[in-house]
Amino acid sequence: MKVGLVGAHGFIGSHVARRFVQAGHEVIGFGRDVDLGSRMVPAGEWRFCDLNTDTEPGIWAERLTGCEVLINCAGVLQKTSRDDPMAIHGAATRAMFDGALQAGVRRILHVSALGADDDVDTEYSQSKRIADRYLETLDTDWVILKPSLVIARESYGGTAMVRMLAGMPGLVPVPEQANIVFQPVAMDDLTEGMLRLSAKDAPSRLTLAVTGPERKSLTDIIQIIRLWLGFAPARIIGIPTWAMQPAIWVADVLGVLGVETALRSTSFKQTEKPNVADHRPFAKATGLTMRAIPDALADNPASSADKRDARLLAPLALLRAMLAFFWIATGIITLASISSAASAMAAMALSSIIGSSAMLGLIVATSCLDVLFGLWLLAARDPLRPCLAQIAFSLGYLGGLTLLAPAMWMDPLGPLLKVLPIVAATIVLASSGARR
């Protein structure tokens, strides 16, 4: 069977791709990062698409020619500088469905969201409902799947945040929101169900909630994952919504810049309503026995890498924020006190070589560069490039001052020695890589 899989290098999409490849099917993965996709699922064929702009059915008809099944796993939580939910979930997804019909695709599996309901007022829910309702009107075999929180060995987005909380030692802060209740489903159950629903004789024209058999609060899920990781139960501390609001605002701003994080205002609005539903219709349609999350995790024991990843998620996020603050604050403070900066030992040594005017210009330029480095680190999807630039700049700074003012290495306040741990911390952050 030839399957067209849109959003194939996403969290759910990549697992679906692997499951269909394992079952012997030919998978054509569509996404914006073909190189990433080919690394994640080398056995599949990968083609470029961008749902922000691919809103013509003819484009999709050509892409999906020869495919028997279309699976759509594409989705974005909130609008950013590079993603528009209304375009991705609305216009492009409708065009994708129309193109699939034109190409003769016999079955469409569409992954929506359990919280995409009429009584949830977010752009995410509104745009998801547009695609859901449109697909329901089409004369073809379709299945709409609405998962609750999906738990897998890997973590990304919302599951990465849960993994980060589960990895914290001692006290664990969680949002004090009354209705953060999920019915988590194992990724293997979701992907196996989708494989079965892709068969010619599988039931169709169904909208199915994909949930596990047990309702769990966020606190319960954190404790379950801690147990899987081999950590002792944690003491959970509820954080009032008002206290979290500044962090949510910052996350929204970073999201507009393109930095993906689950700590967004949309996430909180989506969880105001319990993310639960009856698991039995999906189990009946697929013939599966849905597993509770502790049982599903027990089938894949945590490795030392899983434990290390969980422990490091929060410190690495803090390290990134602190390094960005360091660069931005250094630049601003220097610009605000140029006269003091000009009288420093290094500046005086440089002034004797290039002149005071050029020296002042260099101070301004490097201070502005400091600020840009910090902003770049905050906004980058992958910290590698800004970290490498910061390391190169820091080593150049140390090398230059060693030549111009070697006595600074013996300064009691250690202005040069203090740069070394900054460089080391930046190397650690650069080595952590992107989450995908």
GROMACS .gro file of C-alpha atoms in nm:
model
  436
    1MET     CA    1   0.000   0.000   0.000
    2LYS     CA    2   0.124   0.347  -0.089
    3VAL     CA    3   0.061   0.605   0.183
    4GLY     CA    4   0.093   0.984   0.165
    5LEU     CA    5   0.177   1.111   0.514
    6VAL     CA    6   0.160   1.486   0.576
    7GLY     CA    7   0.342   1.622   0.881
    8ALA     CA    8   0.556   1.311   0.872
    9HIS     CA    9   0.847   1.444   1.077
   10GLY     CA   10   0.630   1.569   1.361
   11PHE     CA   11   0.594   1.395   1.696
   12ILE     CA   12   0.297   1.178   1.597
   13GLY     CA   13   0.376   1.173   1.224
   14SER     CA   14   0.725   1.028   1.264
   15HIS     CA   15   0.592   0.740   1.477
   16VAL     CA   16   0.316   0.675   1.224
   17ALA     CA   17   0.573   0.671   0.943
   18ARG     CA   18   0.788   0.415   1.123
   19ARG     CA   19   0.490   0.190   1.202
   20PHE     CA   20   0.370   0.185   0.840
   21VAL     CA   21   0.722   0.120   0.711
   22GLN     CA   22   0.758  -0.167   0.960
   23ALA     CA   23   0.433  -0.311   0.827
   24GLY     CA   24   0.581  -0.317   0.477
   25HIS     CA   25   0.397  -0.022   0.328
   26GLU     CA   26   0.546   0.244   0.099
   27VAL     CA   27   0.542   0.578   0.279
   28ILE     CA   28   0.580   0.917   0.112
   29GLY     CA   29   0.645   1.169   0.386
   30PHE     CA   30   0.558   1.536   0.332
   31GLY     CA   31   0.707   1.815   0.542
   32ARG     CA   32   0.912   2.133   0.536
   33ASP     CA   33   1.237   1.976   0.647
   34VAL     CA   34   1.310   1.690   0.408
   35ASP     CA   35   1.660   1.640   0.550
   36LEU     CA   36   1.523   1.601   0.903
   37GLY     CA   37   1.259   1.358   0.783
   38SER     CA   38   1.506   1.142   0.595
   39ARG     CA   39   1.721   1.119   0.909
   40MET     CA   40   1.426   1.029   1.131
   41VAL     CA   41   1.272   0.773   0.894
   42PRO     CA   42   1.536   0.677   0.634
   43ALA     CA   43   1.320   0.404   0.480
   44GLY     CA   44   1.053   0.645   0.360
   45GLU     CA   45   1.046   0.874   0.057
   46TRP     CA   46   1.042   1.243   0.148
   47ARG     CA   47   0.895   1.540  -0.039
   48PHE     CA   48   0.873   1.907   0.050
   49CYS     CA   49   0.546   2.081   0.137
   50ASP     CA   50   0.448   2.396   0.326
   51LEU     CA   51   0.091   2.411   0.450
   52ASN     CA   52   0.118   2.785   0.503
   53THR     CA   53   0.118   2.833   0.126
   54ASP     CA   54   0.006   2.507  -0.039
   55THR     CA   55  -0.363   2.595  -0.060
   56GLU     CA   56  -0.443   2.479  -0.415
   57PRO     CA   57  -0.602   2.132  -0.464
   58GLY     CA   58  -0.409   2.079  -0.787
   59ILE     CA   59  -0.078   2.085  -0.600
   60TRP     CA   60  -0.195   1.809  -0.371
   61ALA     CA   61  -0.355   1.606  -0.649
   62GLU     CA   62  -0.019   1.591  -0.824
   63ARG     CA   63   0.166   1.504  -0.503
   64LEU     CA   64  -0.077   1.230  -0.400
   65THR     CA   65  -0.111   1.059  -0.737
   66GLY     CA   66  -0.074   0.685  -0.685
   67CYS     CA   67  -0.141   0.698  -0.312
   68GLU     CA   68  -0.417   0.476  -0.173
   69VAL     CA   69  -0.429   0.639   0.169
   70LEU     CA   70  -0.372   0.995   0.290
   71ILE     CA   71  -0.279   1.048   0.654
   72ASN     CA   72  -0.269   1.404   0.785
   73CYS     CA   73  -0.073   1.455   1.106
   74ALA     CA   74   0.016   1.821   1.049
   75GLY     CA   75  -0.068   2.075   1.315
   76VAL     CA   76   0.057   2.383   1.499
   77LEU     CA   77  -0.047   2.504   1.842
   78GLN     CA   78  -0.038   2.880   1.795
   79LYS     CA   79   0.046   3.143   1.537
   80THR     CA   80   0.415   3.223   1.496
   81SER     CA   81   0.636   3.411   1.252
   82ARG     CA   82   0.647   3.101   1.031
   83ASP     CA   83   0.314   2.927   1.096
   84ASP     CA   84  -0.050   3.030   1.056
   85PRO     CA   85  -0.299   2.783   1.210
   86MET     CA   86  -0.584   2.907   0.992
   87ALA     CA   87  -0.383   2.840   0.677
   88ILE     CA   88  -0.236   2.510   0.796
   89HIS     CA   89  -0.549   2.360   0.954
   90GLY     CA   90  -0.795   2.540   0.728
   91ALA     CA   91  -0.720   2.637   0.369
   92ALA     CA   92  -0.427   2.402   0.309
   93THR     CA   93  -0.592   2.103   0.475
   94ARG     CA   94  -0.912   2.152   0.276
   95ALA     CA   95  -0.706   2.176  -0.042
   96MET     CA   96  -0.521   1.859   0.062
   97PHE     CA   97  -0.850   1.671   0.102
   98ASP     CA   98  -0.980   1.796  -0.234
   99GLY     CA   99  -0.652   1.705  -0.401
  100ALA     CA  100  -0.669   1.357  -0.250
  101LEU     CA  101  -1.011   1.302  -0.405
  102GLN     CA  102  -0.885   1.425  -0.742
  103ALA     CA  103  -0.588   1.186  -0.717
  104GLY     CA  104  -0.814   0.888  -0.644
  105VAL     CA  105  -0.707   0.836  -0.282
  106ARG     CA  106  -0.948   0.580  -0.136
  107ARG     CA  107  -0.918   0.665   0.236
  108ILE     CA  108  -0.825   0.968   0.448
  109LEU     CA  109  -0.711   0.949   0.810
  110HIS     CA  110  -0.705   1.293   0.970
  111VAL     CA  111  -0.547   1.355   1.312
  112SER     CA  112  -0.735   1.636   1.485
  113ALA     CA  113  -0.736   1.704   1.861
  114LEU     CA  114  -0.961   1.598   2.145
  115GLY     CA  115  -0.987   1.956   2.270
  116ALA     CA  116  -1.091   2.100   1.932
  117ASP     CA  117  -1.451   2.161   2.038
  118ASP     CA  118  -1.702   2.440   1.987
  119ASP     CA  119  -1.682   2.549   2.351
  120VAL     CA  120  -1.302   2.602   2.342
  121ASP     CA  121  -1.235   2.951   2.210
  122THR     CA  122  -0.885   2.934   2.061
  123GLU     CA  123  -0.761   2.978   1.707
  124TYR     CA  124  -0.622   2.627   1.733
  125SER     CA  125  -0.965   2.477   1.804
  126GLN     CA  126  -1.143   2.697   1.550
  127SER     CA  127  -0.903   2.608   1.271
  128LYS     CA  128  -0.907   2.237   1.358
  129ARG     CA  129  -1.287   2.236   1.348
  130ILE     CA  130  -1.280   2.387   0.998
  131ALA     CA  131  -1.087   2.087   0.865
  132ASP     CA  132  -1.291   1.835   1.065
  133ARG     CA  133  -1.625   1.964   0.942
  134TYR     CA  134  -1.509   1.991   0.583
  135LEU     CA  135  -1.384   1.633   0.576
  136GLU     CA  136  -1.716   1.510   0.714
  137THR     CA  137  -1.892   1.648   0.403
  138LEU     CA  138  -1.675   1.466   0.150
  139ASP     CA  139  -1.791   1.157  -0.039
  140THR     CA  140  -1.503   0.930   0.050
  141ASP     CA  141  -1.391   0.695   0.325
  142TRP     CA  142  -1.259   0.911   0.607
  143VAL     CA  143  -1.175   0.876   0.975
  144ILE     CA  144  -1.113   1.169   1.208
  145LEU     CA  145  -0.896   1.084   1.508
  146LYS     CA  146  -0.890   1.303   1.820
  147PRO     CA  147  -0.611   1.196   2.058
  148SER     CA  148  -0.573   1.305   2.417
  149LEU     CA  149  -0.218   1.346   2.550
  150VAL     CA  150   0.001   1.098   2.361
  151ILE     CA  151   0.281   0.937   2.559
  152ALA     CA  152   0.585   0.783   2.389
  153ARG     CA  153   0.944   0.689   2.464
  154GLU     CA  154   1.047   1.012   2.290
  155SER     CA  155   0.914   1.350   2.399
  156TYR     CA  156   0.838   1.673   2.219
  157GLY     CA  157   0.619   1.977   2.276
  158GLY     CA  158   0.369   1.911   2.555
  159THR     CA  159   0.514   1.570   2.636
  160ALA     CA  160   0.862   1.723   2.662
  161MET     CA  161   0.729   1.967   2.920
  162VAL     CA  162   0.577   1.679   3.118
  163ARG     CA  163   0.909   1.491   3.092
  164MET     CA  164   1.093   1.801   3.213
  165LEU     CA  165   0.864   1.833   3.515
  166ALA     CA  166   0.904   1.462   3.589
  167GLY     CA  167   1.281   1.502   3.581
  168MET     CA  168   1.299   1.779   3.838
  169PRO     CA  169   1.453   1.678   4.171
  170GLY     CA  170   1.258   1.732   4.493
  171LEU     CA  171   0.983   1.991   4.444
  172VAL     CA  172   0.798   2.003   4.112
  173PRO     CA  173   0.598   2.317   4.022
  174VAL     CA  174   0.282   2.264   3.815
  175PRO     CA  175   0.004   2.502   3.707
  176GLU     CA  176  -0.267   2.521   3.970
  177GLN     CA  177  -0.548   2.479   3.718
  178ALA     CA  178  -0.845   2.277   3.836
  179ASN     CA  179  -0.924   2.094   3.513
  180ILE     CA  180  -0.583   1.976   3.391
  181VAL     CA  181  -0.711   1.622   3.342
  182PHE     CA  182  -0.615   1.394   3.054
  183GLN     CA  183  -0.689   1.044   2.936
  184PRO     CA  184  -0.339   0.971   2.804
  185VAL     CA  185  -0.291   0.723   2.523
  186ALA     CA  186   0.018   0.520   2.435
  187MET     CA  187   0.178   0.618   2.105
  188ASP     CA  188   0.201   0.251   2.001
  189ASP     CA  189  -0.175   0.210   2.049
  190LEU     CA  190  -0.242   0.520   1.839
  191THR     CA  191  -0.014   0.415   1.552
  192GLU     CA  192  -0.132   0.053   1.555
  193GLY     CA  193  -0.492   0.174   1.545
  194MET     CA  194  -0.416   0.402   1.251
  195LEU     CA  195  -0.251   0.112   1.068
  196ARG     CA  196  -0.564  -0.099   1.115
  197LEU     CA  197  -0.795   0.185   1.014
  198SER     CA  198  -0.606   0.224   0.686
  199ALA     CA  199  -0.719  -0.119   0.565
  200LYS     CA  200  -0.975  -0.139   0.284
  201ASP     CA  201  -1.233  -0.319   0.498
  202ALA     CA  202  -1.187  -0.101   0.807
  203PRO     CA  203  -1.483   0.106   0.929
  204SER     CA  204  -1.499   0.461   0.797
  205ARG     CA  205  -1.691   0.788   0.823
  206LEU     CA  206  -1.616   0.795   1.194
  207THR     CA  207  -1.493   1.058   1.435
  208LEU     CA  208  -1.308   0.876   1.711
  209ALA     CA  209  -1.157   0.998   2.036
  210VAL     CA  210  -0.824   0.826   2.089
  211THR     CA  211  -0.776   0.785   2.461
  212GLY     CA  212  -0.641   0.540   2.712
  213PRO     CA  213  -0.863   0.361   2.965
  214GLU     CA  214  -0.771   0.581   3.262
  215ARG     CA  215  -0.824   0.946   3.348
  216LYS     CA  216  -0.519   1.107   3.500
  217SER     CA  217  -0.441   1.454   3.630
  218LEU     CA  218  -0.120   1.624   3.526
  219THR     CA  219   0.018   1.546   3.872
  220ASP     CA  220  -0.065   1.177   3.826
  221ILE     CA  221   0.109   1.166   3.489
  222ILE     CA  222   0.421   1.332   3.627
  223GLN     CA  223   0.441   1.077   3.907
  224ILE     CA  224   0.387   0.787   3.662
  225ILE     CA  225   0.670   0.906   3.441
  226ARG     CA  226   0.895   0.960   3.744
  227LEU     CA  227   0.831   0.601   3.847
  228TRP     CA  228   0.914   0.485   3.492
  229LEU     CA  229   1.238   0.684   3.506
  230GLY     CA  230   1.328   0.526   3.840
  231PHE     CA  231   1.294   0.849   4.041
  232ALA     CA  232   1.130   0.875   4.379
  233PRO     CA  233   0.784   1.037   4.396
  234ALA     CA  234   0.804   1.415   4.399
  235ARG     CA  235   0.628   1.675   4.606
  236ILE     CA  236   0.405   1.872   4.368
  237ILE     CA  237   0.356   2.243   4.427
  238GLY     CA  238   0.067   2.422   4.256
  239ILE     CA  239   0.153   2.755   4.093
  240PRO     CA  240  -0.139   3.000   4.064
  241THR     CA  241  -0.233   3.100   3.710
  242TRP     CA  242  -0.161   3.467   3.784
  243ALA     CA  243   0.192   3.378   3.890
  244MET     CA  244   0.250   3.187   3.567
  245GLN     CA  245   0.114   3.463   3.346
  246PRO     CA  246   0.448   3.645   3.296
  247ALA     CA  247   0.610   3.320   3.180
  248ILE     CA  248   0.319   3.257   2.944
  249TRP     CA  249   0.355   3.607   2.797
  250VAL     CA  250   0.727   3.552   2.743
  251ALA     CA  251   0.657   3.214   2.582
  252ASP     CA  252   0.399   3.374   2.350
  253VAL     CA  253   0.652   3.639   2.244
  254LEU     CA  254   0.914   3.372   2.182
  255GLY     CA  255   0.654   3.175   1.988
  256VAL     CA  256   0.594   3.470   1.757
  257LEU     CA  257   0.970   3.471   1.696
  258GLY     CA  258   0.953   3.103   1.603
  259VAL     CA  259   1.067   2.938   1.927
  260GLU     CA  260   0.841   2.638   1.989
  261THR     CA  261   0.735   2.571   2.346
  262ALA     CA  262   0.432   2.409   2.506
  263LEU     CA  263   0.407   2.689   2.763
  264ARG     CA  264   0.171   2.902   2.553
  265SER     CA  265  -0.157   3.075   2.624
  266THR     CA  266  -0.331   2.836   2.383
  267SER     CA  267  -0.211   2.538   2.587
  268PHE     CA  268  -0.370   2.679   2.902
  269LYS     CA  269  -0.698   2.761   2.730
  270GLN     CA  270  -0.712   2.412   2.579
  271THR     CA  271  -0.670   2.250   2.921
  272GLU     CA  272  -0.945   2.452   3.089
  273LYS     CA  273  -1.170   2.170   2.971
  274PRO     CA  274  -1.085   1.812   3.077
  275ASN     CA  275  -0.914   1.631   2.788
  276VAL     CA  276  -1.111   1.308   2.830
  277ALA     CA  277  -1.349   1.086   2.631
  278ASP     CA  278  -1.474   0.729   2.608
  279HIS     CA  279  -1.193   0.504   2.477
  280ARG     CA  280  -1.421   0.217   2.377
  281PRO     CA  281  -1.535   0.335   2.029
  282PHE     CA  282  -1.172   0.356   1.907
  283ALA     CA  283  -1.094   0.020   2.067
  284LYS     CA  284  -1.397  -0.137   1.897
  285ALA     CA  285  -1.316   0.012   1.556
  286THR     CA  286  -0.956  -0.110   1.569
  287GLY     CA  287  -0.988  -0.429   1.772
  288LEU     CA  288  -0.730  -0.301   2.019
  289THR     CA  289  -0.720  -0.335   2.393
  290MET     CA  290  -0.613   0.011   2.504
  291ARG     CA  291  -0.335   0.004   2.760
  292ALA     CA  292  -0.298   0.219   3.068
  293ILE     CA  293   0.011   0.438   3.050
  294PRO     CA  294   0.202   0.261   3.332
  295ASP     CA  295   0.160  -0.069   3.142
  296ALA     CA  296   0.266   0.085   2.810
  297LEU     CA  297   0.574   0.243   2.965
  298ALA     CA  298   0.664  -0.082   3.139
  299ASP     CA  299   0.698  -0.243   2.795
  300ASN     CA  300   0.978   0.006   2.719
  301PRO     CA  301   1.193   0.043   3.032
  302ALA     CA  302   1.370   0.378   3.069
  303SER     CA  303   1.737   0.384   2.979
  304SER     CA  304   2.011   0.592   3.137
  305ALA     CA  305   1.976   0.827   2.839
  306ASP     CA  306   1.604   0.877   2.918
  307LYS     CA  307   1.689   0.960   3.279
  308ARG     CA  308   1.966   1.198   3.179
  309ASP     CA  309   1.741   1.368   2.924
  310ALA     CA  310   1.467   1.421   3.182
  311ARG     CA  311   1.711   1.562   3.438
  312LEU     CA  312   1.874   1.800   3.189
  313LEU     CA  313   1.566   1.948   3.020
  314ALA     CA  314   1.504   2.213   3.288
  315PRO     CA  315   1.872   2.303   3.350
  316LEU     CA  316   1.935   2.341   2.976
  317ALA     CA  317   1.631   2.566   2.937
  318LEU     CA  318   1.756   2.775   3.232
  319LEU     CA  319   2.109   2.781   3.089
  320ARG     CA  320   1.981   2.908   2.756
  321ALA     CA  321   1.781   3.183   2.926
  322MET     CA  322   2.073   3.285   3.149
  323LEU     CA  323   2.324   3.297   2.864
  324ALA     CA  324   2.086   3.507   2.657
  325PHE     CA  325   2.038   3.740   2.956
  326PHE     CA  326   2.415   3.759   3.006
  327TRP     CA  327   2.480   3.873   2.647
  328ILE     CA  328   2.190   4.117   2.633
  329ALA     CA  329   2.263   4.269   2.975
  330THR     CA  330   2.636   4.298   2.903
  331GLY     CA  331   2.567   4.489   2.584
  332ILE     CA  332   2.311   4.722   2.740
  333ILE     CA  333   2.522   4.797   3.049
  334THR     CA  334   2.827   4.877   2.838
  335LEU     CA  335   2.627   5.107   2.609
  336ALA     CA  336   2.480   5.282   2.913
  337SER     CA  337   2.825   5.348   3.063
  338ILE     CA  338   3.058   5.397   2.769
  339SER     CA  339   3.278   5.642   2.959
  340SER     CA  340   3.350   5.381   3.226
  341ALA     CA  341   3.408   5.117   2.962
  342ALA     CA  342   3.650   5.346   2.781
  343SER     CA  343   3.863   5.383   3.094
  344ALA     CA  344   3.903   5.009   3.145
  345MET     CA  345   4.249   4.856   3.108
  346ALA     CA  346   4.166   4.677   2.782
  347ALA     CA  347   4.011   4.988   2.628
  348MET     CA  348   4.310   5.201   2.722
  349ALA     CA  349   4.549   4.950   2.566
  350LEU     CA  350   4.343   4.939   2.247
  351SER     CA  351   4.311   5.320   2.237
  352SER     CA  352   4.689   5.353   2.226
  353ILE     CA  353   4.693   5.147   1.906
  354ILE     CA  354   4.385   5.258   1.707
  355GLY     CA  355   4.297   5.592   1.870
  356SER     CA  356   4.025   5.691   2.111
  357SER     CA  357   3.755   5.759   1.849
  358ALA     CA  358   3.798   5.422   1.682
  359MET     CA  359   3.810   5.259   2.021
  360LEU     CA  360   3.476   5.414   2.121
  361GLY     CA  361   3.323   5.303   1.792
  362LEU     CA  362   3.448   4.949   1.853
  363ILE     CA  363   3.296   4.946   2.203
  364VAL     CA  364   2.958   5.050   2.064
  365ALA     CA  365   2.976   4.795   1.783
  366THR     CA  366   3.072   4.504   2.009
  367SER     CA  367   2.809   4.601   2.266
  368CYS     CA  368   2.540   4.597   1.998
  369LEU     CA  369   2.675   4.262   1.885
  370ASP     CA  370   2.641   4.133   2.242
  371VAL     CA  371   2.272   4.226   2.242
  372LEU     CA  372   2.217   4.064   1.901
  373PHE     CA  373   2.388   3.745   2.017
  374GLY     CA  374   2.152   3.724   2.314
  375LEU     CA  375   1.841   3.785   2.104
  376TRP     CA  376   1.960   3.531   1.847
  377LEU     CA  377   2.003   3.267   2.116
  378LEU     CA  378   1.650   3.332   2.244
  379ALA     CA  379   1.489   3.318   1.900
  380ALA     CA  380   1.685   3.034   1.739
  381ARG     CA  381   1.502   2.701   1.691
  382ASP     CA  382   1.837   2.523   1.735
  383PRO     CA  383   2.092   2.686   1.971
  384LEU     CA  384   2.392   2.543   1.783
  385ARG     CA  385   2.468   2.834   1.548
  386PRO     CA  386   2.427   3.120   1.798
  387CYS     CA  387   2.631   2.921   2.050
  388LEU     CA  388   2.913   2.864   1.801
  389ALA     CA  389   2.910   3.236   1.714
  390GLN     CA  390   2.927   3.329   2.083
  391ILE     CA  391   3.212   3.085   2.144
  392ALA     CA  392   3.409   3.224   1.850
  393PHE     CA  393   3.347   3.581   1.965
  394SER     CA  394   3.451   3.500   2.324
  395LEU     CA  395   3.770   3.324   2.216
  396GLY     CA  396   3.852   3.617   1.989
  397TYR     CA  397   3.794   3.851   2.283
  398LEU     CA  398   4.028   3.647   2.503
  399GLY     CA  399   4.292   3.620   2.233
  400GLY     CA  400   4.285   3.991   2.154
  401LEU     CA  401   4.312   4.100   2.515
  402THR     CA  402   4.588   3.849   2.580
  403LEU     CA  403   4.792   4.024   2.311
  404LEU     CA  404   4.696   4.381   2.408
  405ALA     CA  405   4.679   4.357   2.788
  406PRO     CA  406   4.819   4.025   2.917
  407ALA     CA  407   4.827   4.167   3.270
  408MET     CA  408   4.448   4.133   3.280
  409TRP     CA  409   4.491   3.759   3.340
  410MET     CA  410   4.634   3.850   3.683
  411ASP     CA  411   4.357   4.098   3.768
  412PRO     CA  412   4.213   4.003   4.111
  413LEU     CA  413   3.859   4.039   3.977
  414GLY     CA  414   3.935   3.791   3.697
  415PRO     CA  415   3.769   3.967   3.397
  416LEU     CA  416   3.930   3.721   3.155
  417LEU     CA  417   3.916   3.412   3.373
  418LYS     CA  418   3.538   3.457   3.413
  419VAL     CA  419   3.492   3.422   3.039
  420LEU     CA  420   3.619   3.063   3.047
  421PRO     CA  421   3.320   2.913   3.237
  422ILE     CA  422   3.089   3.114   3.007
  423VAL     CA  423   3.254   2.948   2.708
  424ALA     CA  424   3.228   2.607   2.877
  425ALA     CA  425   2.856   2.659   2.951
  426THR     CA  426   2.797   2.766   2.592
  427ILE     CA  427   2.971   2.452   2.466
  428VAL     CA  428   2.736   2.243   2.682
  429LEU     CA  429   2.430   2.423   2.543
  430ALA     CA  430   2.556   2.389   2.185
  431SER     CA  431   2.607   2.017   2.241
  432SER     CA  432   2.250   1.970   2.364
  433GLY     CA  433   2.115   2.031   2.012
  434ALA     CA  434   1.756   2.082   1.902
  435ARG     CA  435   1.472   1.868   2.037
  436ARG     CA  436   1.419   1.713   1.694
   0.00000   0.00000   0.00000
